[in-house]
C-alpha cells in the first residue's frame, strides 16, 4: 500500500513540475508588428503630416484633446475645457504628466508648442486661427482665436498638433530629429530607415492600456501581396491597406480577421494647374471625361468603394450631394482637346509612389488617356521623393489621397484648395480661385452650422467645375489582423490608435 502511495505521489510531483516548466516556457507576446505601405516622413510631430508619420506620432505625442475611431472628442492632456466667450476656450491640464525623458509637462509647453506649430509650413494650416495662448497658471491655458471658429476641438484633435517639451527644445532645437520625445502612450526606441520604426510602451502614460503590448513595430511592406503573405505566415499581426484581391482570402482564413469601415478619405488624380497645358480647364475636363472611374473602382477596389462625387467624402461635415463626377465620355473629351488646341494630344507624366494598386491605377489611366492622344508617362518613386517633388511643384499629374482627419470640411477643403496652402501644406494642385479663397475664409469663421454647410456646398460646386482633380473614389477601409488581435478600432482615415490593442489567445 505504502509503495503504491509513493508511486502516486511521485507521479503527481512529476506532473506538477512538468506543468510548471510548461508555464514557465510559454512565451508572452511582446511585439505588435504592423505592416504599412510606406515610410514616415518625420517623427518631429510638427514636420510630418503624412499618414505614415502620423500613425507613429499619434502614439509618441499627446494632444490637448483626442478623437477616437468614431471621431468623438475625448480628453487628452486637457482633462476638461470650457468656452469663456465666442473666441476663448479655457483648457484645464492634467497634473503629474511627464515627457518620456522625465521633464514635467506644464502650461508653458502648451504655449511653446502652439507657437512652434504656427511657424511650421507643414501644419500651420491645420491650426485654428489662433490669436494667442494665455497662461492662466501652470495647469490652465486660454486659447484665444482671432475669430469665432466652429470646428475648434475637431482641429485640436488632429494627430499633428502634439505637445512638445519647451525645456527640451530650448536646450536643443534639433532634439526631435534625433530622438522624438513626447508624453504619449509609446516611447520612441529606434528607426531603421527603409525598414521599421520601433516604439516602447510608456508605463507612466496617464491613460495606459494595461493589456497593451510592450513594443509596437511599424514595418515598411510596400507590396500589398507581401503584407497579406506576412499575415498568413504569422510574421505580421496587423496589415494596413489590404488589397481587394486579398480580402476574401483573409475572410476565409480561420486564423485571421478582416476589419472594415467606410472611409472619409478622397482618392484622386491631382493636376499641377500652374503647368501648361494643365493650366487650361478644357484640358483638365477632357482628362476627366476620358477616364472611366467606375471601372477603376471595379478593378482596383474590386467594387469595394464608390466613385467620388465631391472633393470631400460623405460622412464629412459639409459634404454636398449637389455635385457629380464627370461621366465617361471619350467623344466629349476629344472635343475639348480639339477646342483647347491639342487635337493631336501631348506628352505628360503622372507621379505615383510604389505599390501594386498605385502602379495599376496609373497604368489604367495611361491607357484611357492614350485614347484622346495623351502620352502619359508613369513615374514611380519612393514615398519621400514623392512628397518632395509634389511639394515643390515639379510634377505634372500625381495620384493622391486626402483624409479629412478632423471630420470637418474646413480641413478637407481649405488645405487642399486654398491658395495659401500651395505645396507642402496640402494644395499640390497649386490651384487658385479667388472666389473659392473668399468662401473658404468666410466658412472658417462662421459658427452657424447651416450657414457653413451652404458655404461649403458653393465651394464644392466651384471646385468641381474648375476640375483641378480627377475625382476617383471613396473607398471602404480594410485592415487585416490575426484573430487574437483585440481592441483595434478602425479609424476612418486609417490613423488607427494601436495603443488600445491587446492580445487574447
XYZ file of C-alpha atoms in Angstrom:
505
model
C 0.000 0.000 0.000
C 2.805 2.379 1.007
C 4.662 1.550 -2.208
C 1.564 2.416 -4.284
C 1.165 5.710 -2.419
C 4.772 6.660 -3.131
C 4.292 5.917 -6.832
C 1.173 8.128 -6.963
C 2.916 10.982 -5.115
C 5.952 10.745 -7.383
C 3.684 10.870 -10.459
C 1.874 13.937 -9.132
C 5.142 15.722 -8.384
C 6.336 14.981 -11.929
C 3.011 16.212 -13.372
C 3.086 19.486 -11.417
C 6.761 20.011 -12.236
C 6.110 19.406 -15.929
C 3.138 21.787 -15.900
C 5.235 24.409 -14.121
C 8.017 24.067 -16.678
C 5.482 24.390 -19.483
C 4.013 27.527 -17.926
C 7.475 28.999 -17.460
C 8.496 28.330 -21.064
C 5.303 29.744 -22.572
C 6.314 32.946 -24.333
C 4.457 36.160 -23.655
C 3.942 38.129 -26.864
C 5.689 41.486 -26.516
C 5.719 42.884 -30.069
C 2.832 44.146 -32.137
C 4.047 44.113 -35.744
C 2.132 46.421 -38.107
C 2.785 46.395 -41.849
C 2.123 49.587 -43.796
C 2.785 50.550 -47.386
C 5.208 53.440 -46.950
C 7.829 55.272 -44.930
C 7.252 58.004 -42.348
C 8.465 61.444 -43.420
C 9.313 62.796 -39.979
C 8.900 61.884 -36.315
C 9.145 65.541 -35.386
C 5.424 65.915 -34.768
C 5.293 69.388 -36.341
C 7.082 68.366 -39.528
C 5.190 65.258 -40.670
C 1.566 65.436 -41.827
C 1.556 62.264 -43.946
C -0.317 59.188 -42.772
C 2.829 57.105 -42.224
C 4.293 59.716 -39.869
C 1.001 60.423 -38.119
C 0.409 56.782 -37.171
C 3.642 56.698 -35.175
C 3.427 60.289 -33.948
C -0.085 59.708 -32.655
C 1.465 57.268 -30.171
C 4.647 59.189 -29.296
C 2.932 62.505 -28.595
C -0.320 63.602 -26.934
C -2.666 66.462 -27.778
C -4.895 68.705 -25.683
C -7.869 66.660 -26.884
C -8.040 63.393 -28.791
C -10.565 61.846 -31.166
C -11.469 58.176 -31.227
C -12.276 55.880 -34.148
C -15.799 57.329 -34.278
C -14.431 60.898 -34.460
C -15.733 61.636 -30.947
C -13.686 64.153 -28.934
C -12.035 62.768 -25.789
C -9.858 64.331 -23.074
C -6.124 64.316 -23.789
C -3.542 66.422 -21.970
C -6.511 68.611 -21.082
C -8.913 66.706 -18.879
C -11.611 69.382 -19.198
C -12.375 72.620 -21.029
C -14.946 75.383 -21.137
C -15.965 78.147 -23.534
C -15.242 81.541 -21.926
C -16.563 83.620 -24.833
C -17.037 83.144 -28.584
C -13.272 83.378 -29.180
C -11.801 81.945 -25.966
C -11.637 78.320 -24.831
C -10.097 77.534 -21.463
C -8.314 74.197 -21.005
C -7.575 72.581 -17.645
C -4.449 70.447 -17.942
C -3.634 67.117 -16.336
C -1.224 67.313 -13.422
C 1.677 64.930 -12.891
C 2.256 64.187 -16.592
C 5.882 63.790 -17.659
C 7.630 63.719 -21.014
C 9.421 60.495 -21.903
C 12.761 61.970 -20.726
C 11.339 62.853 -17.302
C 10.678 66.557 -17.850
C 7.440 67.869 -16.316
C 4.508 68.873 -18.529
C 3.013 72.319 -17.803
C 1.141 75.149 -19.495
C 4.480 76.536 -20.720
C 4.796 73.507 -23.015
C 1.335 74.113 -24.472
C 2.089 77.758 -25.293
C 5.500 76.881 -26.728
C 4.067 74.033 -28.825
C 1.336 76.100 -30.449
C 3.770 78.894 -31.255
C 6.051 76.294 -32.851
C 3.137 74.888 -34.869
C 2.279 78.345 -36.165
C 5.776 78.570 -37.622
C 5.630 75.182 -39.347
C 4.706 75.401 -43.047
C 3.629 71.755 -42.943
C 0.954 72.024 -40.276
C 0.174 75.712 -39.665
C -2.896 75.344 -41.898
C -4.306 72.676 -39.553
C -4.425 75.116 -36.656
C -7.461 77.129 -35.681
C -6.982 80.879 -36.366
C -5.079 81.429 -33.107
C -4.623 84.955 -31.795
C -2.699 83.950 -28.681
C -2.226 81.347 -25.973
C -2.627 82.789 -22.474
C -1.141 81.005 -19.471
C -3.534 81.362 -16.514
C -1.451 79.171 -14.217
C 0.795 76.095 -14.512
C -2.151 73.882 -15.432
C -4.626 76.245 -17.118
C -4.411 77.882 -20.543
C -6.726 80.039 -22.629
C -6.708 79.511 -26.371
C -7.882 82.740 -27.982
C -8.807 82.742 -31.669
C -8.841 85.753 -33.985
C -12.427 84.993 -34.924
C -15.078 82.529 -33.786
C -14.129 79.062 -35.087
C -16.751 76.309 -35.211
C -14.578 73.183 -35.588
C -12.077 74.196 -32.863
C -11.969 70.921 -30.922
C -12.019 68.828 -34.101
C -8.911 70.634 -35.332
C -7.146 70.403 -31.978
C -7.596 66.619 -32.083
C -5.556 66.361 -35.306
C -2.640 63.976 -34.585
C -0.083 66.516 -35.873
C -0.967 69.018 -33.137
C 1.023 67.208 -30.459
C 2.544 68.935 -27.447
C 6.340 69.050 -27.172
C 8.716 69.986 -24.348
C 9.739 73.650 -24.219
C 12.692 72.821 -21.993
C 13.981 70.088 -24.315
C 13.748 72.168 -27.489
C 15.177 75.258 -25.828
C 18.211 73.178 -24.853
C 18.453 71.610 -28.323
C 16.173 72.842 -31.143
C 17.054 69.746 -33.210
C 16.234 67.271 -30.431
C 13.134 65.751 -32.044
C 15.048 64.897 -35.211
C 17.446 62.821 -33.145
C 15.122 61.299 -30.538
C 11.390 62.073 -30.706
C 10.122 62.753 -27.177
C 6.521 63.348 -26.214
C 4.090 62.387 -23.461
C 2.291 59.706 -25.481
C 1.345 56.107 -24.845
C 4.521 54.802 -26.512
C 8.140 55.992 -26.449
C 10.493 56.104 -29.411
C 13.040 53.245 -29.413
C 14.584 53.096 -32.904
C 14.081 53.939 -36.578
C 15.832 51.762 -39.132
C 15.121 53.899 -42.173
C 13.536 51.933 -45.014
C 12.655 49.035 -42.717
C 10.954 49.745 -39.382
C 10.091 52.119 -36.561
C 10.064 50.589 -33.074
C 8.177 52.118 -30.135
C 8.190 51.001 -26.493
C 5.246 51.206 -24.101
C 5.183 54.219 -21.778
C 4.378 52.652 -18.417
C 3.714 56.109 -16.944
C 1.093 57.130 -19.521
C -1.950 58.737 -17.900
C -4.410 56.531 -19.820
C -2.340 53.359 -20.119
C -3.771 50.208 -21.684
C -2.770 47.639 -19.046
C -3.043 44.856 -21.628
C -1.142 46.748 -24.329
C 1.958 45.158 -25.839
C 5.439 46.250 -24.781
C 6.602 47.141 -28.291
C 4.887 48.397 -31.429
C 6.797 47.887 -34.681
C 5.805 49.676 -37.894
C 7.229 47.667 -40.791
C 7.554 49.025 -44.321
C 5.999 46.402 -46.601
C 5.282 48.173 -49.864
C 3.520 45.447 -51.839
C 0.003 44.525 -50.722
C 0.552 40.863 -51.597
C 3.558 40.714 -49.253
C 1.520 42.220 -46.424
C -1.118 39.515 -46.953
C 1.532 36.777 -47.024
C 3.002 38.150 -43.789
C -0.396 37.809 -42.140
C -0.778 34.234 -43.355
C 2.666 33.211 -42.089
C 2.167 34.963 -38.765
C 5.098 37.346 -39.213
C 2.702 40.308 -39.214
C -0.010 40.986 -36.628
C -1.845 43.809 -38.419
C -1.707 44.833 -42.088
C -2.934 48.226 -43.257
C -4.201 48.878 -46.801
C -5.351 45.383 -47.729
C -5.883 44.962 -51.455
C -9.258 43.882 -52.767
C -7.819 40.643 -54.163
C -6.591 39.593 -50.703
C -9.752 40.429 -48.763
C -11.599 37.170 -49.480
C -8.552 35.079 -48.569
C -8.295 36.864 -45.228
C -12.027 36.496 -44.567
C -11.841 32.755 -45.264
C -8.732 32.152 -43.152
C -9.807 30.917 -39.678
C -6.649 32.384 -38.130
C -7.280 35.882 -39.492
C -9.906 38.644 -39.367
C -10.821 41.472 -41.741
C -11.918 44.739 -40.133
C -13.741 47.177 -42.416
C -15.228 50.669 -42.277
C -16.319 53.339 -44.780
C -13.532 55.841 -45.300
C -13.747 59.620 -45.160
C -10.717 59.803 -47.432
C -10.743 61.007 -51.012
C -8.595 59.383 -53.720
C -7.907 61.444 -56.800
C -5.557 62.339 -59.638
C -4.216 65.812 -58.984
C -3.131 68.108 -61.800
C -0.487 70.800 -61.440
C -2.584 73.663 -62.780
C 0.328 76.088 -62.964
C 1.869 73.994 -65.762
C 0.845 74.098 -69.410
C -1.319 72.528 -70.806
C -2.877 71.583 -67.442
C -3.487 75.277 -66.794
C -6.281 75.060 -69.397
C -9.563 73.998 -67.778
C -10.675 72.422 -71.079
C -7.707 70.046 -70.959
C -8.437 69.187 -67.330
C -12.081 68.476 -68.142
C -11.041 66.392 -71.146
C -8.876 64.249 -68.871
C -11.844 63.867 -66.524
C -14.196 62.761 -69.310
C -11.604 60.333 -70.707
C -11.347 58.204 -67.553
C -13.912 55.602 -66.525
C -13.861 55.950 -62.730
C -16.325 53.135 -62.098
C -14.024 50.750 -63.957
C -11.177 51.805 -61.646
C -13.372 51.139 -58.597
C -14.290 47.722 -60.003
C -10.718 46.732 -60.890
C -8.610 48.353 -58.165
C -11.079 48.090 -55.278
C -12.983 45.059 -56.510
C -16.087 47.217 -56.166
C -15.319 47.931 -52.512
C -15.906 51.679 -52.710
C -17.834 54.364 -54.570
C -16.970 56.833 -57.312
C -16.301 60.205 -55.673
C -18.768 62.985 -56.436
C -17.035 65.709 -54.438
C -13.534 66.554 -53.144
C -14.747 65.504 -49.684
C -16.381 62.223 -48.772
C -19.879 61.516 -47.490
C -19.612 61.495 -43.706
C -17.557 64.688 -43.603
C -19.413 67.684 -42.187
C -20.212 69.996 -45.123
C -20.401 67.320 -47.843
C -22.985 68.082 -50.526
C -24.793 65.753 -52.894
C -25.326 68.630 -55.352
C -22.103 67.899 -57.251
C -21.440 64.944 -59.527
C -18.488 63.349 -61.233
C -17.639 63.806 -64.901
C -19.183 60.959 -66.895
C -17.044 58.659 -69.017
C -17.388 60.244 -72.471
C -14.440 59.858 -74.862
C -16.053 61.876 -77.636
C -16.660 64.802 -75.290
C -13.048 64.544 -74.157
C -11.796 64.667 -77.747
C -13.972 67.716 -78.493
C -12.485 69.585 -75.543
C -8.937 68.607 -76.555
C -9.568 69.969 -80.054
C -11.137 73.144 -78.681
C -8.074 73.683 -76.479
C -5.732 73.249 -79.470
C -4.490 69.772 -78.562
C -6.269 67.660 -81.170
C -3.053 65.684 -81.673
C -2.510 65.301 -77.956
C 0.608 65.935 -75.881
C 3.043 64.148 -73.592
C 2.849 64.442 -69.823
C 3.547 62.306 -66.748
C 1.895 61.014 -63.601
C 3.804 60.631 -60.335
C 2.989 57.731 -58.002
C 4.770 56.149 -55.071
C 5.459 52.459 -55.265
C 2.780 49.887 -54.569
C 0.762 47.480 -56.692
C -2.541 49.372 -56.537
C -0.878 52.712 -57.291
C 1.023 51.352 -60.253
C -2.013 49.519 -61.592
C -4.194 52.633 -61.282
C -1.620 54.720 -63.156
C -1.405 52.150 -65.941
C -5.206 52.074 -66.326
C -5.276 55.880 -66.527
C -2.417 55.749 -69.024
C -4.490 53.513 -71.301
C -7.571 55.743 -71.063
C -5.651 58.934 -71.871
C -3.995 57.268 -74.844
C -7.464 57.194 -76.424
C -7.534 61.005 -76.592
C -3.939 61.384 -77.757
C -2.238 61.967 -74.395
C 1.020 60.066 -73.963
C 1.175 59.604 -70.183
C 4.487 58.541 -68.684
C 4.242 56.725 -65.346
C 6.909 57.789 -62.844
C 7.209 55.518 -59.800
C 9.211 56.937 -56.898
C 9.838 56.266 -53.217
C 7.483 57.927 -50.742
C 9.957 60.587 -49.586
C 10.724 61.619 -53.175
C 7.004 61.775 -53.971
C 6.363 64.233 -51.127
C 9.366 66.352 -52.057
C 8.523 66.561 -55.770
C 4.835 67.388 -55.287
C 5.599 69.899 -52.536
C 7.922 71.819 -54.866
C 5.581 71.615 -57.866
C 7.980 69.656 -60.092
C 5.242 67.252 -61.203
C 2.531 67.177 -63.873
C -0.178 64.793 -62.655
C 0.000 62.795 -59.442
C -2.001 60.071 -57.761
C -3.136 61.399 -54.396
C -5.302 60.761 -51.385
C -6.517 63.110 -48.663
C -8.034 62.016 -45.394
C -10.227 64.507 -43.555
C -8.665 63.806 -40.186
C -10.890 66.273 -38.336
C -14.132 65.115 -39.989
C -14.859 68.728 -40.984
C -14.934 70.327 -44.453
C -12.604 73.121 -43.372
C -9.725 70.661 -43.193
C -10.866 68.778 -46.278
C -11.169 71.847 -48.496
C -9.005 74.636 -47.065
C -5.800 72.606 -47.047
C -6.418 71.182 -50.489
C -7.701 74.204 -52.393
C -6.912 77.488 -50.651
C -4.131 79.378 -52.439
C -2.270 79.924 -49.145
C -1.853 76.145 -48.779
C 0.024 75.531 -52.044
C 2.721 72.866 -51.864
C 3.584 71.025 -48.668
C 0.527 72.206 -46.742
C -1.774 70.162 -48.996
C -2.604 72.083 -52.189
C -0.334 70.098 -54.502
C -2.523 71.006 -57.479
C -1.237 74.572 -56.952
C -4.856 75.545 -57.540
C -6.049 79.112 -57.046
C -9.511 80.616 -57.341
C -10.134 83.944 -55.602
C -13.817 83.190 -55.091
C -13.010 79.815 -53.530
C -10.442 81.509 -51.260
C -13.009 84.089 -50.205
C -15.661 81.480 -49.397
C -13.200 79.239 -47.551
C -12.090 82.182 -45.423
C -15.726 83.050 -44.712
C -16.676 79.454 -43.818
C -13.697 79.189 -41.463
C -15.043 81.911 -39.167
C -18.743 81.070 -39.458
C -20.149 79.301 -36.403
C -23.712 78.633 -37.623
C -23.664 75.007 -38.862
C -26.329 75.530 -41.525
C -24.618 78.600 -42.947
C -21.325 76.698 -43.014
C -22.987 73.891 -44.981
C -24.292 76.383 -47.540
C -20.858 77.937 -47.969
C -19.154 74.562 -48.376
C -21.740 73.495 -50.918
C -20.945 76.543 -53.054
C -17.224 75.888 -52.670
C -17.537 72.270 -53.816
C -19.568 73.295 -56.872
C -16.883 75.807 -57.895
C -14.014 73.365 -57.385
C -15.677 70.549 -59.340
C -16.339 72.966 -62.205
C -12.666 74.047 -62.225
C -11.634 70.353 -62.376
C -8.192 70.568 -60.744
C -8.545 66.854 -59.954
C -9.918 63.700 -61.434
C -12.181 62.596 -58.582
C -11.630 58.847 -58.338
C -13.265 57.212 -55.328
C -14.077 56.980 -51.641
C -13.032 53.522 -50.609
C -14.059 51.233 -47.793
C -11.141 50.665 -45.456
C -9.881 47.153 -44.809
C -7.442 46.142 -42.098
C -6.209 42.573 -41.874
C -5.250 41.153 -38.486
C -4.545 37.949 -36.634
C -7.599 36.522 -34.909
C -6.008 37.073 -31.495
C -5.809 40.850 -32.009
C -8.409 42.692 -29.923
C -9.203 46.319 -29.140
C -8.428 47.812 -32.548
C -10.954 50.424 -33.615
C -10.698 51.162 -37.340
C -10.216 54.889 -37.885
C -11.981 56.332 -40.974
C -8.763 57.881 -42.315
C -6.503 54.966 -41.244
C -4.920 56.779 -38.269
C -5.713 53.820 -36.034
C -4.818 54.074 -32.352
C -2.711 50.960 -31.853
C -2.223 51.766 -28.158
C -5.659 50.247 -27.481
C -4.692 46.876 -28.966
C -4.166 43.769 -26.860
C -3.796 40.037 -27.472
C -6.317 37.392 -26.479
C -5.327 33.870 -27.452
